[in-house]
CSV table of C-alpha atoms and ligand atoms in Angstrom, one decimal:
chain,number,residue,atom,x,y,z
A,639,MET,CA,8.6,6.5,-19.6
A,640,LEU,CA,8.0,4.4,-22.6
A,641,ALA,CA,11.8,4.0,-23.1
A,642,ALA,CA,12.8,3.6,-26.8
A,643,ARG,CA,15.9,1.6,-26.2
A,644,TRP,CA,15.9,-2.1,-25.4
A,645,PRO,CA,16.6,-3.4,-22.9
A,646,PRO,CA,15.9,-0.1,-21.0
A,647,PRO,CA,18.5,1.2,-19.2
A,648,GLY,CA,18.1,0.2,-15.6
A,649,ASP,CA,20.8,2.6,-13.7
A,650,ASP,CA,18.6,5.7,-13.9
A,651,SER,CA,18.2,7.6,-10.6
A,652,PHE,CA,14.6,8.6,-10.8
A,653,ILE,CA,12.4,8.6,-7.8
A,654,PRO,CA,8.7,10.0,-8.2
A,655,ALA,CA,8.0,12.9,-6.4
A,656,GLU,CA,5.1,12.0,-3.8
A,657,ASN,CA,2.7,10.4,-6.1
A,658,PRO,CA,0.4,7.2,-5.9
A,659,TYR,CA,2.4,5.9,-8.8
A,660,TRP,CA,6.0,5.4,-10.1
A,661,ASP,CA,5.3,5.4,-13.6
A,662,PRO,CA,1.9,6.8,-13.9
A,663,GLU,CA,1.6,6.4,-17.7
A,664,ILE,CA,2.7,2.9,-17.9
A,665,GLU,CA,0.6,1.9,-14.7
A,666,THR,CA,-2.7,3.3,-15.7
A,667,MET,CA,-2.6,3.0,-19.4
A,668,PRO,CA,-5.7,1.6,-21.3
A,669,PRO,CA,-4.8,-2.2,-21.6
A,670,GLU,CA,-5.1,-2.0,-25.2
A,671,GLU,CA,-2.5,0.6,-25.8
A,672,ARG,CA,-0.4,-1.7,-22.9
A,673,ALA,CA,-0.7,-4.7,-25.1
A,674,GLN,CA,1.0,-2.6,-27.8
A,675,LEU,CA,3.9,-1.8,-25.8
A,676,VAL,CA,4.0,-5.4,-24.6
A,677,LEU,CA,4.5,-6.6,-27.9
A,678,ARG,CA,6.8,-4.0,-29.1
A,679,LYS,CA,9.2,-5.4,-26.1
A,680,LEU,CA,8.1,-9.0,-26.9
A,681,LYS,CA,9.5,-8.8,-30.2
A,682,ALA,CA,12.7,-7.1,-29.1
A,683,GLN,CA,13.3,-9.9,-26.2
A,684,LEU,CA,12.5,-12.6,-28.9
A,685,ALA,CA,14.9,-11.0,-31.4
A,686,TYR,CA,17.6,-10.6,-28.9
A,687,CYS,CA,17.3,-14.2,-28.0
A,688,ALA,CA,17.4,-15.4,-31.3
A,689,SER,CA,20.6,-13.7,-31.8
A,690,ASN,CA,22.4,-14.4,-28.6
A,691,SER,CA,21.1,-17.9,-27.7
A,692,ASP,CA,21.6,-21.4,-29.5
A,693,PHE,CA,19.3,-22.9,-27.2
A,694,TYR,CA,16.4,-20.9,-28.4
A,695,ARG,CA,17.7,-20.8,-31.9
A,696,GLY,CA,17.7,-24.4,-31.9
A,697,ARG,CA,14.2,-25.1,-30.3
A,698,TRP,CA,12.5,-22.4,-32.1
A,699,ALA,CA,13.9,-23.6,-35.7
A,700,ALA,CA,12.9,-27.1,-34.7
A,701,ALA,CA,9.3,-25.8,-34.3
A,702,GLY,CA,9.3,-24.0,-37.3
A,703,ILE,CA,8.9,-20.6,-35.8
A,704,ASP,CA,10.7,-17.4,-37.1
A,705,PRO,CA,10.5,-14.9,-34.0
A,706,GLY,CA,10.6,-12.2,-36.5
A,707,SER,CA,7.0,-13.4,-37.7
A,708,ILE,CA,5.5,-12.9,-34.4
A,709,SER,CA,3.2,-9.9,-35.0
A,710,SER,CA,0.3,-9.7,-32.1
A,711,LEU,CA,0.5,-11.0,-28.8
A,712,ASP,CA,-1.6,-13.9,-29.5
A,713,ASP,CA,1.1,-15.0,-32.0
A,714,ILE,CA,3.1,-15.9,-28.8
A,715,ARG,CA,1.1,-19.1,-28.5
A,716,ARG,CA,3.3,-20.6,-31.5
A,717,VAL,CA,6.4,-20.3,-29.5
A,718,PRO,CA,7.2,-23.6,-27.7
A,719,ILE,CA,6.6,-23.7,-23.8
A,720,LEU,CA,9.4,-24.1,-21.7
A,721,ARG,CA,9.7,-26.4,-18.6
A,722,LYS,CA,11.9,-26.0,-15.8
A,723,GLU,CA,13.0,-29.9,-16.6
A,724,GLU,CA,14.5,-28.5,-20.0
A,725,LEU,CA,16.4,-25.7,-18.0
A,726,ARG,CA,17.9,-28.7,-15.7
A,727,THR,CA,18.8,-30.7,-18.9
A,728,GLU,CA,20.4,-28.0,-20.8
A,729,GLN,CA,22.3,-26.9,-17.7
A,730,THR,CA,23.7,-30.5,-17.4
A,731,GLU,CA,24.4,-30.5,-21.2
A,732,HIS,CA,26.0,-27.1,-21.4
A,733,PRO,CA,27.3,-26.5,-17.8
A,734,PRO,CA,27.1,-24.1,-15.9
A,735,PHE,CA,24.6,-21.7,-17.1
A,736,GLY,CA,23.0,-23.4,-20.0
A,737,ARG,CA,23.0,-21.9,-23.7
A,738,TYR,CA,20.4,-19.6,-22.5
A,739,LEU,CA,22.7,-17.4,-21.1
A,740,CYS,CA,22.8,-14.8,-23.4
A,741,ILE,CA,25.9,-12.7,-22.2
A,742,PRO,CA,29.6,-14.0,-22.2
A,743,ARG,CA,30.3,-15.7,-18.9
A,744,ASP,CA,32.8,-12.9,-17.6
A,745,LYS,CA,29.9,-10.6,-17.8
A,746,VAL,CA,28.0,-12.2,-15.4
A,747,LEU,CA,27.6,-10.1,-12.3
A,748,ARG,CA,25.8,-12.5,-9.8
A,749,ILE,CA,25.4,-16.2,-9.7
A,750,HIS,CA,22.5,-17.2,-7.7
A,751,GLY,CA,20.5,-20.5,-7.8
A,752,THR,CA,17.4,-22.8,-6.7
A,753,SER,CA,17.9,-24.9,-3.5
A,754,GLY,CA,17.9,-28.0,-5.5
A,755,THR,CA,15.7,-29.8,-3.1
A,756,THR,CA,14.2,-31.6,-6.0
A,757,GLY,CA,16.6,-32.6,-8.9
A,758,ARG,CA,19.9,-30.7,-10.0
A,759,PRO,CA,19.7,-27.3,-8.7
A,760,THR,CA,19.5,-24.5,-11.5
A,761,ALA,CA,22.1,-21.8,-11.9
A,762,PHE,CA,20.9,-18.2,-12.3
A,763,GLY,CA,23.7,-15.8,-13.9
A,764,VAL,CA,22.6,-12.2,-13.7
A,765,SER,CA,24.2,-9.2,-15.8
A,766,GLN,CA,25.0,-5.9,-14.5
A,767,GLY,CA,22.0,-4.5,-16.7
A,768,ASP,CA,19.4,-6.9,-15.5
A,769,TRP,CA,20.5,-6.6,-11.7
A,770,GLN,CA,19.7,-2.7,-12.1
A,771,ARG,CA,16.5,-3.5,-14.2
A,772,ILE,CA,15.2,-5.9,-11.3
A,773,ALA,CA,16.1,-3.2,-8.8
A,774,THR,CA,14.2,-0.7,-10.6
A,775,ALA,CA,11.1,-3.2,-11.6
A,776,HIS,CA,11.0,-4.1,-7.7
A,777,ALA,CA,11.2,-0.3,-6.5
A,778,ARG,CA,8.5,0.5,-8.9
A,779,ILE,CA,6.1,-2.5,-7.5
A,780,MET,CA,7.0,-1.6,-3.8
A,781,TRP,CA,6.0,1.8,-4.3
A,782,ALA,CA,2.5,0.8,-5.4
A,783,ALA,CA,2.8,-1.5,-2.3
A,784,GLY,CA,3.0,2.1,-0.2
A,785,ILE,CA,6.5,1.9,0.6
A,786,ARG,CA,8.5,5.3,0.3
A,787,PRO,CA,12.2,6.4,0.6
A,788,ASN,CA,11.6,7.2,4.5
A,789,ASP,CA,10.8,3.7,5.4
A,790,THR,CA,13.0,1.2,6.8
A,791,ILE,CA,12.9,-2.1,5.5
A,792,PHE,CA,13.4,-5.1,7.6
A,793,ILE,CA,14.4,-8.5,5.4
A,794,GLY,CA,13.9,-11.7,7.6
A,795,SER,CA,15.0,-13.8,5.0
A,796,PHE,CA,18.1,-16.0,3.6
A,797,PHE,CA,20.9,-13.9,1.8
A,798,GLY,CA,22.1,-16.9,0.0
A,799,LEU,CA,21.3,-18.1,-3.5
A,800,TYR,CA,17.6,-17.7,-2.8
A,801,TRP,CA,16.5,-14.6,-4.6
A,802,GLY,CA,13.7,-13.4,-2.3
A,803,GLY,CA,15.7,-11.4,0.1
A,804,TRP,CA,17.9,-10.3,-2.4
A,805,GLY,CA,15.1,-9.1,-4.6
A,806,ALA,CA,13.5,-7.2,-1.7
A,807,LEU,CA,17.0,-5.7,-0.8
A,808,ILE,CA,18.0,-4.2,-4.4
A,809,GLY,CA,14.4,-2.9,-4.6
A,810,ALA,CA,14.5,-1.3,-1.5
A,811,GLU,CA,17.8,0.4,-2.3
A,812,ARG,CA,16.8,1.9,-5.5
A,813,LEU,CA,13.9,3.3,-3.9
A,814,GLY,CA,15.9,5.2,-1.5
A,815,ALA,CA,14.5,3.4,1.7
A,816,THR,CA,16.8,2.4,4.4
A,817,CYS,CA,17.5,-1.4,4.2
A,818,PHE,CA,17.8,-3.7,7.1
A,819,PRO,CA,19.1,-7.0,5.8
A,820,PHE,CA,18.3,-8.8,8.9
A,821,GLY,CA,18.5,-12.3,7.3
A,822,ALA,CA,17.4,-15.6,8.7
A,823,GLY,CA,18.2,-19.3,9.4
A,824,VAL,CA,21.0,-18.6,11.9
A,825,PRO,CA,20.1,-20.6,15.6
A,826,GLY,CA,18.7,-18.2,17.9
A,827,GLN,CA,18.2,-15.6,15.3
A,828,THR,CA,14.6,-15.3,15.7
A,829,LEU,CA,14.8,-14.0,19.2
A,830,GLN,CA,17.1,-11.6,18.0
A,831,ALA,CA,15.0,-10.4,15.1
A,832,VAL,CA,12.3,-9.6,18.1
A,833,GLU,CA,14.8,-7.5,19.8
A,834,TRP,CA,16.0,-5.7,16.6
A,835,LEU,CA,12.0,-5.1,15.7
A,836,ALA,CA,11.4,-3.6,19.0
A,837,GLN,CA,14.3,-1.4,19.0
A,838,MET,CA,14.9,-0.4,15.5
A,839,ARG,CA,10.9,-0.1,14.8
A,840,PRO,CA,11.4,-0.5,11.1
A,841,THR,CA,8.3,0.2,9.0
A,842,ALA,CA,8.3,-2.4,6.5
A,843,PHE,CA,9.0,-6.2,6.6
A,844,TYR,CA,9.9,-8.7,4.1
A,845,GLY,CA,10.0,-12.6,4.5
A,846,THR,CA,7.6,-15.7,4.3
A,847,PRO,CA,4.1,-15.3,5.8
A,848,SER,CA,5.3,-18.4,7.8
A,849,TYR,CA,8.3,-16.8,9.1
A,850,ALA,CA,6.2,-13.6,10.2
A,851,LEU,CA,3.9,-15.6,12.1
A,852,ARG,CA,6.8,-17.6,13.6
A,853,ILE,CA,8.4,-14.0,14.5
A,854,ALA,CA,5.1,-13.1,16.4
A,855,GLU,CA,4.9,-16.1,18.4
A,856,VAL,CA,8.4,-15.9,19.8
A,857,ALA,CA,7.7,-12.0,20.3
A,858,ARG,CA,4.9,-12.9,22.6
A,859,ASP,CA,6.5,-15.6,24.2
A,860,ALA,CA,9.4,-12.7,25.0
A,861,GLY,CA,6.5,-10.6,26.3
A,862,TYR,CA,6.2,-8.2,23.3
A,863,ASP,CA,3.2,-7.1,21.3
A,864,PRO,CA,4.1,-7.4,17.6
A,865,ALA,CA,1.8,-4.8,16.7
A,866,ASP,CA,3.7,-2.4,19.1
A,867,PHE,CA,6.7,-2.8,16.4
A,868,GLY,CA,5.1,0.1,14.1
A,869,ILE,CA,5.3,-1.9,11.1
A,870,ARG,CA,3.1,-0.2,8.5
A,871,VAL,CA,3.6,-2.7,5.4
A,872,LEU,CA,4.5,-6.4,5.4
A,873,PHE,CA,5.2,-7.7,2.2
A,874,PHE,CA,5.7,-11.5,1.3
A,875,SER,CA,6.8,-13.8,-1.4
A,876,GLY,CA,7.7,-17.7,-1.8
A,877,GLU,CA,4.8,-19.5,-0.5
A,878,PRO,CA,0.9,-19.0,-0.1
A,879,GLY,CA,-0.5,-17.1,2.9
A,880,ALA,CA,-0.4,-13.3,2.3
A,881,GLY,CA,-3.0,-13.9,-0.6
A,882,ILE,CA,-5.4,-16.1,1.8
A,883,PRO,CA,-7.9,-13.9,3.1
A,884,ALA,CA,-7.9,-15.4,6.8
A,885,THR,CA,-4.3,-15.6,6.7
A,886,LYS,CA,-3.8,-12.3,5.3
A,887,GLN,CA,-6.2,-11.0,8.1
A,888,LEU,CA,-4.1,-12.7,10.8
A,889,ILE,CA,-1.0,-11.1,9.7
A,890,GLU,CA,-2.5,-7.8,9.5
A,891,SER,CA,-4.2,-8.3,13.1
A,892,THR,CA,-1.1,-9.5,14.5
A,893,PHE,CA,1.3,-6.8,13.1
A,894,GLY,CA,-1.3,-3.8,12.9
A,895,GLY,CA,0.3,-3.2,9.1
A,896,ILE,CA,-0.9,-4.4,5.6
A,897,CYS,CA,-0.2,-7.4,4.1
A,898,ILE,CA,0.9,-7.6,0.6
A,899,ASP,CA,1.1,-10.6,-1.4
A,900,MET,CA,4.0,-10.8,-4.2
A,901,GLY,CA,5.8,-13.4,-5.9
A,902,SER,CA,6.4,-15.5,-9.0
A,903,MET,CA,9.5,-17.6,-9.5
A,904,ALA,CA,13.2,-16.7,-9.2
A,905,GLU,CA,14.0,-17.7,-12.8
A,906,MET,CA,11.3,-14.9,-13.5
A,907,SER,CA,13.1,-12.1,-11.4
A,908,PRO,CA,12.0,-9.4,-11.3
A,909,TRP,CA,10.0,-12.2,-9.3
A,910,MET,CA,7.5,-9.1,-8.1
A,911,SER,CA,6.1,-8.9,-11.4
A,912,ASN,CA,3.1,-10.5,-9.6
A,913,ALA,CA,2.3,-8.4,-6.8
A,914,GLU,CA,-0.6,-6.4,-5.1
A,915,CYS,CA,-0.7,-2.7,-4.7
A,916,HIS,CA,-1.8,-1.0,-1.4
A,917,GLU,CA,-5.4,-1.9,-2.0
A,918,ARG,CA,-4.7,-5.8,-1.6
A,919,THR,CA,-7.5,-6.7,-4.2
A,920,GLY,CA,-5.1,-9.6,-5.5
A,921,MET,CA,-1.8,-9.6,-7.0
A,922,HIS,CA,-1.6,-7.4,-10.5
A,923,LEU,CA,0.3,-8.8,-13.4
A,924,TRP,CA,2.8,-6.2,-14.0
A,925,ASP,CA,2.6,-7.2,-17.8
A,926,ASP,CA,5.0,-4.5,-19.1
A,927,LEU,CA,8.0,-6.3,-17.2
A,928,VAL,CA,7.0,-10.1,-17.7
A,929,TYR,CA,4.1,-11.1,-19.8
A,930,THR,CA,2.1,-13.5,-18.2
A,931,GLU,CA,-0.3,-15.9,-19.7
A,932,LEU,CA,-2.8,-18.1,-18.0
A,933,LEU,CA,-3.3,-21.5,-20.0
A,934,ASP,CA,-5.5,-24.2,-19.2
A,935,PRO,CA,-3.1,-27.0,-17.3
A,936,VAL,CA,-4.3,-29.8,-19.9
A,937,THR,CA,-4.9,-28.1,-23.3
A,938,GLU,CA,-2.7,-25.4,-22.9
A,939,GLU,CA,-5.1,-23.0,-24.5
A,940,PRO,CA,-5.9,-19.5,-22.7
A,941,VAL,CA,-8.3,-19.5,-20.2
A,942,GLY,CA,-11.0,-16.6,-19.7
A,943,PRO,CA,-11.2,-14.6,-16.7
A,944,GLY,CA,-12.1,-16.7,-13.6
A,945,GLU,CA,-11.1,-19.5,-15.0
A,946,VAL,CA,-8.4,-21.8,-13.4
A,947,GLY,CA,-5.0,-21.8,-15.5
A,948,VAL,CA,-1.4,-22.4,-14.9
A,949,LEU,CA,0.8,-19.0,-14.9
A,950,VAL,CA,3.3,-19.0,-18.0
A,951,TYR,CA,5.7,-16.2,-17.9
A,952,THR,CA,7.9,-14.3,-20.6
A,953,HIS,CA,10.6,-11.8,-19.6
A,954,LEU,CA,10.3,-8.6,-21.7
A,955,GLU,CA,13.6,-7.1,-20.4
A,956,ARG,CA,16.5,-9.6,-19.6
A,957,ASP,CA,19.5,-9.9,-21.3
A,958,SER,CA,21.4,-12.6,-19.3
A,959,GLN,CA,19.2,-15.6,-18.8
A,960,PRO,CA,15.6,-14.5,-20.8
A,961,MET,CA,12.9,-17.0,-19.8
A,962,ILE,CA,10.1,-17.1,-22.8
A,963,ARG,CA,7.1,-19.1,-21.9
A,964,LEU,CA,8.3,-20.6,-18.7
A,965,TRP,CA,5.6,-23.1,-17.5
A,966,SER,CA,5.3,-22.1,-13.7
A,967,GLY,CA,3.0,-25.1,-12.8
A,968,ASP,CA,1.2,-22.7,-10.4
A,969,LEU,CA,-2.4,-22.3,-10.9
A,970,SER,CA,-4.4,-19.2,-10.4
A,971,ARG,CA,-7.5,-17.1,-12.1
A,972,TYR,CA,-7.3,-13.8,-13.3
A,973,THR,CA,-9.6,-10.9,-13.5
A,974,ASP,CA,-10.0,-7.5,-15.4
A,975,GLU,CA,-12.2,-5.8,-13.2
A,976,PRO,CA,-10.7,-2.4,-12.4
A,977,CYS,CA,-8.7,-2.0,-9.0
A,978,PRO,CA,-9.4,1.0,-6.9
A,979,CYS,CA,-5.9,1.9,-7.2
A,980,GLY,CA,-6.3,3.1,-10.9
A,981,ARG,CA,-3.8,0.5,-12.2
A,982,THR,CA,-5.0,-1.2,-15.5
A,983,TYR,CA,-3.0,-4.7,-14.6
A,984,ARG,CA,-5.1,-7.7,-14.7
A,985,ARG,CA,-5.2,-9.0,-11.4
A,986,LEU,CA,-5.2,-12.6,-9.3
A,987,PRO,CA,-7.6,-12.0,-6.8
A,988,ASP,CA,-7.0,-15.3,-5.2
A,989,GLY,CA,-3.5,-15.1,-5.4
A,990,LEU,CA,-2.1,-18.7,-6.4
A,991,LEU,CA,-4.2,-21.6,-5.7
A,992,GLY,CA,-1.4,-24.0,-5.6
A,993,ARG,CA,0.8,-25.7,-7.8
A,994,ALA,CA,-0.7,-27.9,-10.4
A,995,ASP,CA,0.8,-30.8,-8.8
A,996,ASP,CA,0.1,-30.0,-5.4
A,997,MET,CA,-3.5,-30.0,-6.3
A,998,LEU,CA,-5.3,-32.8,-4.5
A,999,VAL,CA,-8.3,-34.8,-6.1
A,1000,ILE,CA,-10.5,-35.6,-2.8
A,1001,ARG,CA,-13.4,-37.7,-3.7
A,1002,GLY,CA,-13.7,-36.3,-6.9
A,1003,GLU,CA,-13.3,-32.9,-5.9
A,1004,ASN,CA,-10.4,-30.5,-6.8
A,1005,VAL,CA,-8.9,-29.0,-3.7
A,1006,TYR,CA,-6.3,-26.4,-3.7
A,1007,PRO,CA,-3.7,-26.3,-0.8
A,1008,ALA,CA,-4.8,-22.5,-0.2
A,1009,ALA,CA,-8.5,-23.4,0.1
A,1010,ILE,CA,-7.6,-26.0,2.9
A,1011,GLU,CA,-5.5,-22.7,4.5
A,1012,GLU,CA,-8.4,-20.6,4.1
A,1013,ALA,CA,-10.7,-22.6,5.9
A,1014,ILE,CA,-8.3,-23.7,8.7
A,1015,ARG,CA,-7.2,-20.1,9.6
A,1016,ALA,CA,-11.1,-18.8,9.3
A,1017,ALA,CA,-11.7,-21.3,11.8
A,1018,GLY,CA,-9.4,-19.5,14.4
A,1019,CYS,CA,-6.3,-21.4,14.2
A,1020,SER,CA,-3.7,-18.9,14.6
A,1021,GLY,CA,-0.6,-21.3,15.5
A,1022,GLU,CA,1.0,-24.1,13.1
A,1023,PHE,CA,-1.2,-26.9,11.4
A,1024,ARG,CA,-0.5,-30.1,9.2
A,1025,VAL,CA,-3.0,-31.7,6.9
A,1026,THR,CA,-3.0,-35.4,5.6
A,1027,VAL,CA,-4.7,-37.0,3.0
A,1028,VAL,CA,-4.9,-41.0,3.5
A,1029,ARG,CA,-7.0,-43.4,1.7
A,1030,GLN,CA,-9.0,-45.6,4.2
A,1031,GLY,CA,-10.6,-48.6,2.4
A,1032,ALA,CA,-12.1,-46.9,-0.6
A,1033,LEU,CA,-12.5,-43.5,0.6
A,1034,ASP,CA,-10.3,-40.4,1.0
A,1035,GLU,CA,-9.9,-38.9,4.5
A,1036,MET,CA,-8.5,-35.6,5.4
A,1037,LYS,CA,-6.8,-35.4,8.7
A,1038,VAL,CA,-5.9,-32.0,10.3
A,1039,ARG,CA,-3.5,-31.4,13.0
A,1040,THR,CA,-3.8,-28.1,14.6
A,1041,GLU,CA,-2.8,-26.4,17.6
A,1042,ALA,CA,-4.3,-25.2,20.8
A,1043,VAL,CA,-5.2,-21.6,20.9
A,1044,ALA,CA,-5.3,-19.8,24.3
A,1045,GLY,CA,-8.8,-18.6,25.2
A,1046,HIS,CA,-10.5,-21.4,23.3
A,1047,SER,CA,-11.3,-24.9,24.3
A,1048,ASP,CA,-9.8,-27.6,22.2
A,1049,ASN,CA,-13.3,-28.8,21.5
A,1050,ASP,CA,-14.7,-25.8,20.4
A,1051,LEU,CA,-11.8,-25.2,17.9
A,1052,ARG,CA,-12.0,-28.7,16.7
A,1053,ASN,CA,-15.5,-28.2,16.0
A,1054,SER,CA,-15.0,-24.8,14.4
A,1055,VAL,CA,-12.2,-26.7,12.0
A,1056,VAL,CA,-14.8,-29.3,11.1
A,1057,SER,CA,-17.4,-26.8,10.2
A,1058,HIS,CA,-15.1,-24.7,8.0
A,1059,LEU,CA,-13.7,-27.3,6.3
A,1060,LYS,CA,-17.1,-28.8,5.7
A,1061,LYS,CA,-18.4,-25.3,4.4
A,1062,LYS,CA,-15.6,-24.5,2.2
A,1063,LEU,CA,-14.8,-27.9,0.6
A,1064,GLY,CA,-17.4,-30.0,1.5
A,1065,LEU,CA,-15.3,-32.4,3.1
A,1066,ARG,CA,-15.4,-34.6,6.4
A,1067,VAL,CA,-12.2,-34.2,8.1
A,1068,GLU,CA,-10.5,-35.8,11.4
A,1069,VAL,CA,-9.1,-33.0,13.6
A,1070,GLU,CA,-6.6,-33.4,16.5
A,1071,ILE,CA,-5.5,-30.4,18.4
A,1072,ALA,CA,-2.0,-30.7,19.4
A,1073,PRO,CA,-0.1,-28.8,22.3
A,1074,ALA,CA,0.4,-24.9,21.3
A,1075,GLY,CA,3.9,-24.5,19.7
A,1076,SER,CA,4.5,-28.3,19.4
A,1077,LEU,CA,4.4,-28.5,15.5
A,1078,GLU,CA,7.8,-27.7,13.9
A,1079,ARG,CA,8.1,-24.2,12.5
A,1080,THR,CA,10.3,-22.7,9.5
A,1081,GLU,CA,11.9,-19.7,8.6
A,1082,PHE,CA,11.2,-20.3,5.0
A,1083,LYS,CA,8.4,-22.1,3.0
A,1084,SER,CA,6.2,-24.4,4.8
A,1085,ARG,CA,4.8,-27.6,3.5
A,1086,ARG,CA,1.7,-28.1,5.3
A,1087,VAL,CA,-0.1,-30.3,3.5
A,1088,SER,CA,0.7,-33.8,2.3
A,1089,ASP,CA,-1.1,-36.6,0.5
A,1090,GLU,CA,-0.3,-40.1,1.5
A,1091,ARG,CA,-2.4,-41.7,-1.1
A,1092,THR,CA,-1.2,-43.5,-4.3
A,1093,MET,CA,-3.6,-41.6,-6.5
A,1094,SER,CA,-2.0,-38.2,-6.3
A,1095,GLN,CA,1.3,-39.7,-8.2
A,1096,ASP,CA,-1.1,-41.0,-10.7
A,1097,VAL,CA,-2.6,-37.5,-11.1
A,1098,GLN,CA,1.2,-36.3,-11.3
A,1099,SER,CA,2.1,-38.5,-14.0
A,1100,ILE,CA,-1.1,-37.4,-16.4
A,1101,LEU,CA,-0.3,-33.6,-15.4
A,1102,ASP,CA,3.6,-34.2,-16.2
A,1103,SER,CA,2.7,-36.1,-19.6
A,1104,ARG,CA,0.8,-33.4,-21.0
B,2178,8LE,C1,2.1,-18.8,-3.3
B,2178,8LE,C2,9.4,-15.5,-5.8
B,2178,8LE,C3,10.2,-15.8,-4.8
B,2178,8LE,C4,11.9,-15.6,-5.2
B,2178,8LE,O1,10.2,-15.5,-3.5
B,2178,8LE,C5,10.7,-17.5,-4.8
B,2178,8LE,O2,9.9,-18.1,-3.9
B,2178,8LE,O3,11.0,-18.1,-5.9
B,2178,8LE,P1,10.9,-19.9,-5.9
B,2178,8LE,O4,12.1,-20.3,-4.8
B,2178,8LE,O5,11.5,-20.0,-7.6
B,2178,8LE,O6,9.8,-20.6,-6.1
B,2178,8LE,C6,8.8,-20.3,-6.6
B,2178,8LE,C7,7.5,-20.9,-6.2
B,2178,8LE,O7,7.0,-20.5,-4.8
B,2178,8LE,C8,6.4,-20.4,-7.1
B,2178,8LE,O8,6.3,-21.3,-8.4
B,2178,8LE,C9,5.1,-20.9,-6.4
B,2178,8LE,O9,5.0,-22.3,-6.0
B,2178,8LE,C10,5.7,-20.4,-4.9
B,2178,8LE,N1,5.2,-19.2,-4.8
B,2178,8LE,C11,6.0,-17.6,-4.9
B,2178,8LE,N2,5.3,-16.8,-4.2
B,2178,8LE,C12,4.2,-17.2,-4.0
B,2178,8LE,C13,4.2,-18.7,-4.0
B,2178,8LE,N3,3.0,-19.3,-3.6
B,2178,8LE,N4,1.7,-17.2,-3.2
B,2178,8LE,C14,2.9,-16.6,-3.4
B,2178,8LE,N5,2.6,-15.1,-3.2
């Protein structure tokens, strides 16, 4: 369905007949042909921003860019990169939505926002058309994950400003599935979740990986085996985990369903534009919805396959608050090797490696939080863990606290963590085994790695200044 209209109508009621693809033409087209489609949509999106936003008009004029002169995807590099701090400043100066809201204020259908734990929260104003387009995009992507209209989808995520749960909900509704918006965050709700899961037997689950593992623990304590819930597909966003092989395997063996990694950023909704298919070979970049560049964190030049770059996103069909070249800060690598699913999108085979500002430099080595989690999980740690990096004398030391696992002696577990980290990262660690269940759990996003050296701030300021 190569819609001639821009933005495409989001309210159609199309649902494919049983078929591996929602949109076989777009999903399997040769990449060069898709690039032409992306370019057409990009030009329409840029022209729309130039006519409807003083914010974009102003910044592009200041950079000497005429968006009408963009004639190839490479040309996008002439458009200035946008950073989250600039969005915050713009909203402070032009409250509440900033001048990148391209629709009249009274056409805002929904208000969402960031949690604002770091700095001023950002407000998202969403039009009805965008809400519908996001729903359709998510339905298409959830279809690729193997979700079908006869599925019942349990959404174990907050229903507030956070877009995660809402994005899953509207995608599920558009796909015609049965929605079960259970929520999260209310005291006692996790045990209730377990009881509802056992009773209602939903076939799909959405939340954060941390929360799925938390639910599994509470289920076991209450005498249930999470594999008996009958969940076929578990899909996740918001934090690393579902893209980390050992964590993916832990989730799959715990629940007996497939574990699907998804997620870009709330600003970029449809945030499922990074998402795995049911083959689970790494998140596809659904480039006809959001065009994604991978850029060197320092030079901001494009990186090739296999090289680490920052994901930089551009909306292609948003009319309310389009983001053009939003610097995510998330590091990843891409491949253009084919996926067995037959979709021709590039993929991120290692998921998101971590945020550029979370990357640790330990004794001269770049260490990604996702690699630390991979090693710790592969060592057999199925409970919570915490990692601290400290400087002792002139040396960086990594300290790991993890929890005892039934059936393993503390000593074996400690040795296993030491040897996995040594093998994966080449680092010596100090490991402490805490009692099972003693480290704090989250129903949202976990922060498991903390850097207590001052050097990380130096690295941060270098990255910030570029
Ligand atoms: C590793 C995508 C969404 C709505 O679930 C979300 O969490 O959006 P939010 O709150 O804007 O946070 C975005 C950040 O969460 C990303 O920049 C990235 O650092 C992290 N994140 C999201 N999905 C993943 C992730 N990190 N793997 C993921 N699958």
